[in-house]
Each structure stands twice: as structure tokens, then as C-alpha cells.
Short mmCIF file of C-alpha atoms and ligand atoms in Angstrom, two decimals:
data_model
loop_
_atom_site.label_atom_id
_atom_site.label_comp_id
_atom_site.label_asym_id
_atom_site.label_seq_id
_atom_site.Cartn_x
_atom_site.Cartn_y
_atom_site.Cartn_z
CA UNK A 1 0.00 0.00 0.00
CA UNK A 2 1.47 3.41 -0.91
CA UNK A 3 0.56 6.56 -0.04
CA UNK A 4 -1.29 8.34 -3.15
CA UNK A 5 0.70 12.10 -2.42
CA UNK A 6 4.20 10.80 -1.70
CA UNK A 7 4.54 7.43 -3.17
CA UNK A 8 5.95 6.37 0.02
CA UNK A 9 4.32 3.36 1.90
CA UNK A 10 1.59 3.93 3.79
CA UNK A 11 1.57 4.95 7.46
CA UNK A 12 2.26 1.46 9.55
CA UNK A 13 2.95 -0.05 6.17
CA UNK A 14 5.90 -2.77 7.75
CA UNK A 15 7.98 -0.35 9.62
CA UNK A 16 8.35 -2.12 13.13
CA UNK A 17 9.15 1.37 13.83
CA UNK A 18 5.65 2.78 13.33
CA UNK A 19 3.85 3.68 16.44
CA UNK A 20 7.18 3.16 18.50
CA UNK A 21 9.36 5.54 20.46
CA UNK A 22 11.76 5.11 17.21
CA UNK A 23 9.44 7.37 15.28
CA UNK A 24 8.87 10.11 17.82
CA UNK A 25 10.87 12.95 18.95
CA UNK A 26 13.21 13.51 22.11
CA UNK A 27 10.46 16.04 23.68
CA UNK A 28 7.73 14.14 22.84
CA UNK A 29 9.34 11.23 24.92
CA UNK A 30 10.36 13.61 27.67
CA UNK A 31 6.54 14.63 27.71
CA UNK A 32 5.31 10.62 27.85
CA UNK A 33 7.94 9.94 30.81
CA UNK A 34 6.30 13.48 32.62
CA UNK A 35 3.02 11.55 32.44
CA UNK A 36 4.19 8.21 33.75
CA UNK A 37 3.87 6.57 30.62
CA UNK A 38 4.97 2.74 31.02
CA UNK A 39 7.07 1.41 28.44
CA UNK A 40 6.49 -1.89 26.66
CA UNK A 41 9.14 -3.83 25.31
CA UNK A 42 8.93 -6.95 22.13
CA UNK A 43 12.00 -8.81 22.57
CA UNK A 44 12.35 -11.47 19.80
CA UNK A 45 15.34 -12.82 17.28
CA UNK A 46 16.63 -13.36 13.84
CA UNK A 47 15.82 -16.72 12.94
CA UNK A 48 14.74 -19.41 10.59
CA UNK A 49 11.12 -20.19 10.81
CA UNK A 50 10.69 -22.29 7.73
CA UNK A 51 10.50 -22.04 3.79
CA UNK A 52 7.49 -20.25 4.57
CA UNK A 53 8.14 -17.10 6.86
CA UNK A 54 10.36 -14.65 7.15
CA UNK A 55 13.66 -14.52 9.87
CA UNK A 56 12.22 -11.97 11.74
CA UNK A 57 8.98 -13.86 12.55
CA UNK A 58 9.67 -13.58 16.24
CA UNK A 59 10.13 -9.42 16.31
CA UNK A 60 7.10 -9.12 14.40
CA UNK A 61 4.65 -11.17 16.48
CA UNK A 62 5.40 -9.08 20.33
CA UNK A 63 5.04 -5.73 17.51
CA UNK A 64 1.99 -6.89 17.00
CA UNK A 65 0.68 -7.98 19.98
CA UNK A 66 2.33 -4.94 21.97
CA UNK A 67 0.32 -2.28 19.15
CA UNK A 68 -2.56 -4.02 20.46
CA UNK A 69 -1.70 -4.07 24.45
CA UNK A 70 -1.23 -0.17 24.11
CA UNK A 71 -4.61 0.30 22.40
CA UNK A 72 -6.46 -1.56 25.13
CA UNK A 73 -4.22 0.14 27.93
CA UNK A 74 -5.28 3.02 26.33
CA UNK A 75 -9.21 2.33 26.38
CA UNK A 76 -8.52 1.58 30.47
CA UNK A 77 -7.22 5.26 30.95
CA UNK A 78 -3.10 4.02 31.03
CA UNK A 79 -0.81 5.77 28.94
CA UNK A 80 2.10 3.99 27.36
CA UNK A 81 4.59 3.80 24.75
CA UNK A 82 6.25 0.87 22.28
CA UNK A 83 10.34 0.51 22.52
CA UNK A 84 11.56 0.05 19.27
CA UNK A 85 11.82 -3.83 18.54
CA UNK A 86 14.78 -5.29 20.13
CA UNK A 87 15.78 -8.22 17.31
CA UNK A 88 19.19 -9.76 18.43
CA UNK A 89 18.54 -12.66 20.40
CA UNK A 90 19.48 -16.03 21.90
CA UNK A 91 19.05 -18.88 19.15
CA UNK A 92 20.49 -22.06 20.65
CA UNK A 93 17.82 -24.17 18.87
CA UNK A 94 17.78 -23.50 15.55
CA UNK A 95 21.36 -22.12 15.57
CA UNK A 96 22.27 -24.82 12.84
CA UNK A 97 19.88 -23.03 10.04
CA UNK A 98 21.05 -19.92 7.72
CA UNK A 99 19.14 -17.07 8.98
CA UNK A 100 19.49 -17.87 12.92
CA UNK A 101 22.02 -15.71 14.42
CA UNK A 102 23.68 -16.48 17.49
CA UNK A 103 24.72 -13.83 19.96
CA UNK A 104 25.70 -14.48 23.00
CA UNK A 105 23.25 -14.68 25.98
CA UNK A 106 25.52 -12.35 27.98
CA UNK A 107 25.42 -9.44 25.07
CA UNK A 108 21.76 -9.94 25.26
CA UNK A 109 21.95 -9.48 29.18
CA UNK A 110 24.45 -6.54 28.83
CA UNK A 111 22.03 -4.91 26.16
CA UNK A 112 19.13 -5.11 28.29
CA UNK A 113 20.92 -3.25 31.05
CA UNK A 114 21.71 -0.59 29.21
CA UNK A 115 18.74 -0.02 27.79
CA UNK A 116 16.56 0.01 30.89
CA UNK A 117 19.05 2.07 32.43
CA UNK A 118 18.44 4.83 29.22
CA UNK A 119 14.82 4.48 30.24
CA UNK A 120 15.40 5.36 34.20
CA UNK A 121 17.34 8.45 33.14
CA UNK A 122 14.64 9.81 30.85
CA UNK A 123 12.67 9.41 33.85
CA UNK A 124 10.32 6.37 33.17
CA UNK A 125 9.47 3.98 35.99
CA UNK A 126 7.99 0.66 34.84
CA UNK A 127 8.77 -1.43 31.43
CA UNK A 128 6.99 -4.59 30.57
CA UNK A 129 9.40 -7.21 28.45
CA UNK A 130 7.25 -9.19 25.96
CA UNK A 131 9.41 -12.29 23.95
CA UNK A 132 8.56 -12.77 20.38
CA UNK A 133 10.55 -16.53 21.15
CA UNK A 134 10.46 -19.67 22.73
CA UNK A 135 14.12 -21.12 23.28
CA UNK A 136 15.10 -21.21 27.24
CA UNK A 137 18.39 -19.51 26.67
CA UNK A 138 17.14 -16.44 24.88
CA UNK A 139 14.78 -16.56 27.95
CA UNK A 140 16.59 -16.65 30.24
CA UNK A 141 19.16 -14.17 29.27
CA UNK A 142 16.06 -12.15 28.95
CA UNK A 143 15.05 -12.41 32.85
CA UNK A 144 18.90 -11.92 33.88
CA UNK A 145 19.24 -8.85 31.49
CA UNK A 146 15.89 -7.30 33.47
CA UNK A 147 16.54 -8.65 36.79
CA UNK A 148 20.09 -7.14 37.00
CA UNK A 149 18.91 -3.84 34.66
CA UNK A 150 16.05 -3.00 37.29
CA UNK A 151 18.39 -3.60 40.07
CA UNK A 152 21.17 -1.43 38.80
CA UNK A 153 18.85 1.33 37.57
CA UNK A 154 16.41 1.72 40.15
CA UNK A 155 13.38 0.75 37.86
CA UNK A 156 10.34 -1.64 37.69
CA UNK A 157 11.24 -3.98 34.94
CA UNK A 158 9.12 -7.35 34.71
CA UNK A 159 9.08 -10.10 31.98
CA UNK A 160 5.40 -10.85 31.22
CA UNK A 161 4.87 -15.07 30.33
CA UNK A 162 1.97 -17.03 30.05
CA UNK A 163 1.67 -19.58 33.37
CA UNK A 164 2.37 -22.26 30.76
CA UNK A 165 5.43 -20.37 29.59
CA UNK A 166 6.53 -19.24 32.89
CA UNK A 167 6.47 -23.08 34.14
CA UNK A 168 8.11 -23.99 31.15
CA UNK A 169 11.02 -21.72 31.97
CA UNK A 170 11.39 -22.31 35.73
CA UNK A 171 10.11 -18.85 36.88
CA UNK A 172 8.86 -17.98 40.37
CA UNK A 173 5.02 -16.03 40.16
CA UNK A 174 6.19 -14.34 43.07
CA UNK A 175 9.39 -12.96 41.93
CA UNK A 176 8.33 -9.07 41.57
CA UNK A 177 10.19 -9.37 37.94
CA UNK A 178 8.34 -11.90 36.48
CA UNK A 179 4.48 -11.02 35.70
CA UNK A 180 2.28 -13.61 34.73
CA UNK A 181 -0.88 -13.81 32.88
CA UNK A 182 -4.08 -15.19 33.25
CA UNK A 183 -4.72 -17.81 30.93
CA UNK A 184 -5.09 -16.97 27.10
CA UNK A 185 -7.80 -19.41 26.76
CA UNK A 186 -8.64 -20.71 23.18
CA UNK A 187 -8.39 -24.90 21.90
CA UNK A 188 -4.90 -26.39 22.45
CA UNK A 189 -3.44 -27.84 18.74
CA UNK A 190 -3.08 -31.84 18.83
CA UNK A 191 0.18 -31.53 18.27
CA UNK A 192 2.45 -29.44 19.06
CA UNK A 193 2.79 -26.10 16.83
CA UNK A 194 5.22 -24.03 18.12
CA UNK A 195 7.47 -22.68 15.08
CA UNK A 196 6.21 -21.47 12.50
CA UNK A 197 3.24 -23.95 12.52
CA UNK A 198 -0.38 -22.59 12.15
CA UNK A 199 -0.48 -20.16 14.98
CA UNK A 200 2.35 -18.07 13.58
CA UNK A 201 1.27 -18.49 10.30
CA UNK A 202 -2.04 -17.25 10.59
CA UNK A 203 -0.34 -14.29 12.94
CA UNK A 204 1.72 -13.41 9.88
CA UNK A 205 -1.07 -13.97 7.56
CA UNK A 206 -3.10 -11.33 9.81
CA UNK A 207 -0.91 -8.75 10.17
CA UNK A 208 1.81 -8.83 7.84
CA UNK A 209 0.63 -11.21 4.71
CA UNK A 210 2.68 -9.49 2.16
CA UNK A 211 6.02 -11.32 3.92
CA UNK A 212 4.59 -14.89 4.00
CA UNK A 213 4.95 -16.96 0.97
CA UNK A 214 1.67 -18.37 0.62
CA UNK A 215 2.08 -20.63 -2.24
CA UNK A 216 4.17 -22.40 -0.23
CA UNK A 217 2.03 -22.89 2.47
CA UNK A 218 -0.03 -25.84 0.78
CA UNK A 219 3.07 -28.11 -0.03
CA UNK A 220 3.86 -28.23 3.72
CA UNK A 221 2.99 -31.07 5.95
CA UNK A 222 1.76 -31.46 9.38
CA UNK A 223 4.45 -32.40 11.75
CA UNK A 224 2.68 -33.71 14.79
CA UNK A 225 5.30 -34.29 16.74
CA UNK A 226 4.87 -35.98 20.17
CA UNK A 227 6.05 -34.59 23.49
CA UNK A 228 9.55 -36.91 23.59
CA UNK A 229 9.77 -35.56 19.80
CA UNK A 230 9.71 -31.79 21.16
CA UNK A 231 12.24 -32.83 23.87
CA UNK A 232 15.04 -34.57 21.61
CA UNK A 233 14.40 -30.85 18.89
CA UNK A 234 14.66 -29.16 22.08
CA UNK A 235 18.24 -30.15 22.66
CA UNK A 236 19.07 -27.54 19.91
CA UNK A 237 21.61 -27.53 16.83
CA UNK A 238 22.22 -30.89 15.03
CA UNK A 239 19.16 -32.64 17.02
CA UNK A 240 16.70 -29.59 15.85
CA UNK A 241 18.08 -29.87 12.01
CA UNK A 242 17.68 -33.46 12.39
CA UNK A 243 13.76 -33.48 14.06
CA UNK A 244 12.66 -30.66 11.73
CA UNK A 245 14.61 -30.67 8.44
CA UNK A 246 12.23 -27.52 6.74
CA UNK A 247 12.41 -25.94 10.07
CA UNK A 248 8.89 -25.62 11.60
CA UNK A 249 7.21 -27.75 13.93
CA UNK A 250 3.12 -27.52 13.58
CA UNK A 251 0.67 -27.41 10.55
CA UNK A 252 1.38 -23.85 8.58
CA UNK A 253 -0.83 -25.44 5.62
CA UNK A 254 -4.17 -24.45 7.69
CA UNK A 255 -3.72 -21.25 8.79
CA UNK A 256 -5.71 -18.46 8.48
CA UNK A 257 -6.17 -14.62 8.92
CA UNK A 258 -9.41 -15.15 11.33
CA UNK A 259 -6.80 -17.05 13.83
CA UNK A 260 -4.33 -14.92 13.66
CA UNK A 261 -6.86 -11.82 14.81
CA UNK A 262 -7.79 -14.35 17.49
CA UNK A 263 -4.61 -15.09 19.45
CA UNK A 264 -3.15 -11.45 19.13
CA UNK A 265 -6.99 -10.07 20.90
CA UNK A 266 -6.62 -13.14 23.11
CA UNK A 267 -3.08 -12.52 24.01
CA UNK A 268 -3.34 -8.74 24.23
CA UNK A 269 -6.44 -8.79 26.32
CA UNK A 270 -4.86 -10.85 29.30
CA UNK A 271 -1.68 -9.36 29.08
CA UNK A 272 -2.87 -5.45 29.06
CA UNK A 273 -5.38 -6.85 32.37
CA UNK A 274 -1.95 -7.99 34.06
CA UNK A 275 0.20 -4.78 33.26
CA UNK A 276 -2.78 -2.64 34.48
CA UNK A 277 -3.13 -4.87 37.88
CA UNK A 278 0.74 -4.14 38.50
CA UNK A 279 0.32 -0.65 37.76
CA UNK A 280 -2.96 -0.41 40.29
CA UNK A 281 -1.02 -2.41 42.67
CA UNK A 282 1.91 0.18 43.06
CA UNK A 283 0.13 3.37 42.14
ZN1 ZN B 1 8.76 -17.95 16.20
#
């Protein structure tokens, strides 16, 4: 889509930039930290996610979901504002594809730090850490970078998960940097679909169709893996390539736009209740 005056893509077009701090100005952020703005942060990674969807699957999906967390912060009377994606993450996994970078979790960590402590000195208070992507050791670099960066800086920093996710990952519910959802809700797959399977797909499809390649999409195959299955990819590198040869684990062939609206409303909704319970509880 183009804009008709300028020729220049539409406002939102696929800028992950659009409707983040990225595109505003430094006293337009001074004025959002005045107001107590909170500060919501997509962490995901450069990585394969099939012959089917692009490396930066994982940065796009917390965009998405975060545009959608502000609107319905927003509608509840709480002001806040989108960091611009953060996209270099952990890939143990998947490290043995092209396309999946691997940084090291400590530069992630380091990053974090940094970052949040920016944030403190322009005078913000609490940031909520969203990950675009599943592997444990982007994770958990993740929770160290915003345990140790709300420590050092004096701020409220807190990784929201799922319960699922957060039990997954070993996290304490109680630990004040850790926030965790209700439920999402919705059917559970058969099988497991957690790369670039349908639920990603049909994100994609939703938000950002023009960087899917849909006539691929019928040529792919269920994998319907087992749980032992999702253990032994688990493992990472050679044992990943090995369990998942094209790189996604799920059924991309059946999704569709309609269920990719549904899990960003049903993910945004229960993650903008939790951010506005945390900010009730301290305010
Ligand atoms: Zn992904």
C-alpha cells in the first residue's frame, strides 16, 4: 500500500518502527515519561522459521501484539509507549539453520541493562518485556538482562509469560520481575505447533501477509510431533536440524487470517489486564 501524495508506503505499512518511540521525537518522549507513561518492550530474534516465513517472525509477532496491548491500555485510561523492537537474540535451537544468528546470551543481558538504564534516566518507571521466542536460553538471558537492569537502575522492569510459559522456563510467580498472565484461553493444537506452525502463520497472515509466501504454504505437511519428539528438537543444533529438516514444527498449511486476529486479541487482552493490575497495585 502506498501513499497516493508521496509514493511512500503507507503509514504502519511494515515499519516495526511505526507507532514506536523510534518514530517520535526527544520532547515528545520527555513529555510521555512526565506523564508516567509505562514502556512496553517486544523482545524477539533473527531466525529461521521455515520455507514459509520470514527470519524476523519472532520481532514481528510481540510488535503486534504490543500495538494491540497499548490500544487496550489506552481504552482503560493508562498511557504507554512501544520501545523500538529489540531483534538480536538467543538462538540455541535452531542455531544450525542460515538465517538464525547467534549472539551471546551475555550481550543480550548486557544490552538489556543498558537499555533500561536509558529508560530510568529519561525518567520512566515501569517497562513490561514481551518475547517474540520460545528457546530457554534467549529466555533466560532475557530475565537476567531485566533482573540485574532494574536492580542497577532503580526501575520496575518485569518479563510478562503465560503460566504455561513461565512453568516452562522455571520462573517464580512471586518474583516481583516476572508477571504472569491469566490464561489466554482458546483450543490447544493436537500436536504441538510451536514454530512457525499454524499459529504463527495465521499471525503473519493477519498482520503482515505481504512477507509470508503463501504458495508455499499448501506443499507443507503437518508435523505432529509428540512430546519426547519436542524434547530430543529441544536439545538444539544438530538434534533440531535433524527433528525438523524444513524448520517448523506444527501445521502452517491451515492457517488463516481469522486465527491470527484471534490469538493477538486473546493474548493482548490478558496481558494489558496484568500490566494494568501491577500498575494499580503500586500506584
Ligand atoms: Zn517464532
Amino acid at each position: 500500500m502506498r501513499d497516493q501524495r508521496s509514493g511512500a508506503p503507507a503509514s504502519g505499512g511494515y515499519s516495526i518502527f511505526h507507532d514506536t518511540m523510534a518514530d517520535m521525537t526527544y520532547p515528545e518522549i520527555a513529555a510521555a515519561a512526565e506523564s508516567g507513561a509505562a514502556v512496553l518492550w517486544g523482545l524477539g530474534v533473527i531466525e529461521q522459521h521455515g520455507p514459509h516465513l520470514p527470519l524476523a517472525t519472532d520481532v514481528y509477532v510481540p510488535y503486534a501484539v504490543l500495538r494491540r496491548v497499548k490500544a487496550l491500555l489506552a481504552e482503560s485510561g493508562i498511557a504507554s509507549l512501544i520501545m523500538p523492537p529489540f531483534y538480536w537474540g538467543v538462538n540455541h535451537v535452531t542455531g544450525r539453520f542460515p538465517g538464525s544468528f547467534e549472539i551471546r546470551p551475555a550481550v543480550m543481558s548486557e544490552l538489556i541493562i543498558d537499555v533500561l538504564g536509558s529508560l530510568k534516566k529519561d525518567g520512566f518507571a515501569d517497562v513490561f518485556c514481551l518475547s517474540g521466542h520460545g528457546d530457554a536460553m534467549h529466555n533466560n538471558a532475557l530475565i537476567d538482562g531485566v533482573r540485574r537492569g532494574s536492580a542497577a537502575a532503580g526501575i520496575n522492569g518485569a518479563m510478562v509469560v503465560s503460566p504455561g510459559f513461565a512453568k516452562r522456563l522455571g520462573f517464580d510467580p512471586a518474583d516481583r520481575n516476572v508477571l504472569v498472565t491469566a490464561p489466554e484461553g482458546g483450543t490447544p493444537a493436537r500436536h504441538p505447533d510451536i514454530h512457525a506452525g499454524e499459529w504463527e502463520t495465521s499471525l503473519l497472515l493477519g498482520y503482515f501477509p505481504d512477507v509470508v509466501r503463501q504458495e508455499i504454504l499448501p506443499t507443507l505437511t503437518s508435523t505432529e510431533f509428540s512430546a519426547a519428539d519436542l524434547d530430543e528438537w529441544r536439545k538444539g543444533q544438530e538434534h533440531a536440524k535433524r527433528m525438523t529438516p524444513q524448520g517448523y514444527i506444527g501445521d502452517p498449511a491451515v492457517a488463516n487470517v481469522a486465527y491470527g486476529l484471534e490469538i493477538v486479541e486473546r493474548q493482548a487482552a490478558v496481558i494489558a489486564d496484568a500490566i494494568a493490575g501491577r500498575l494499580g497495585e503500586a500506584r
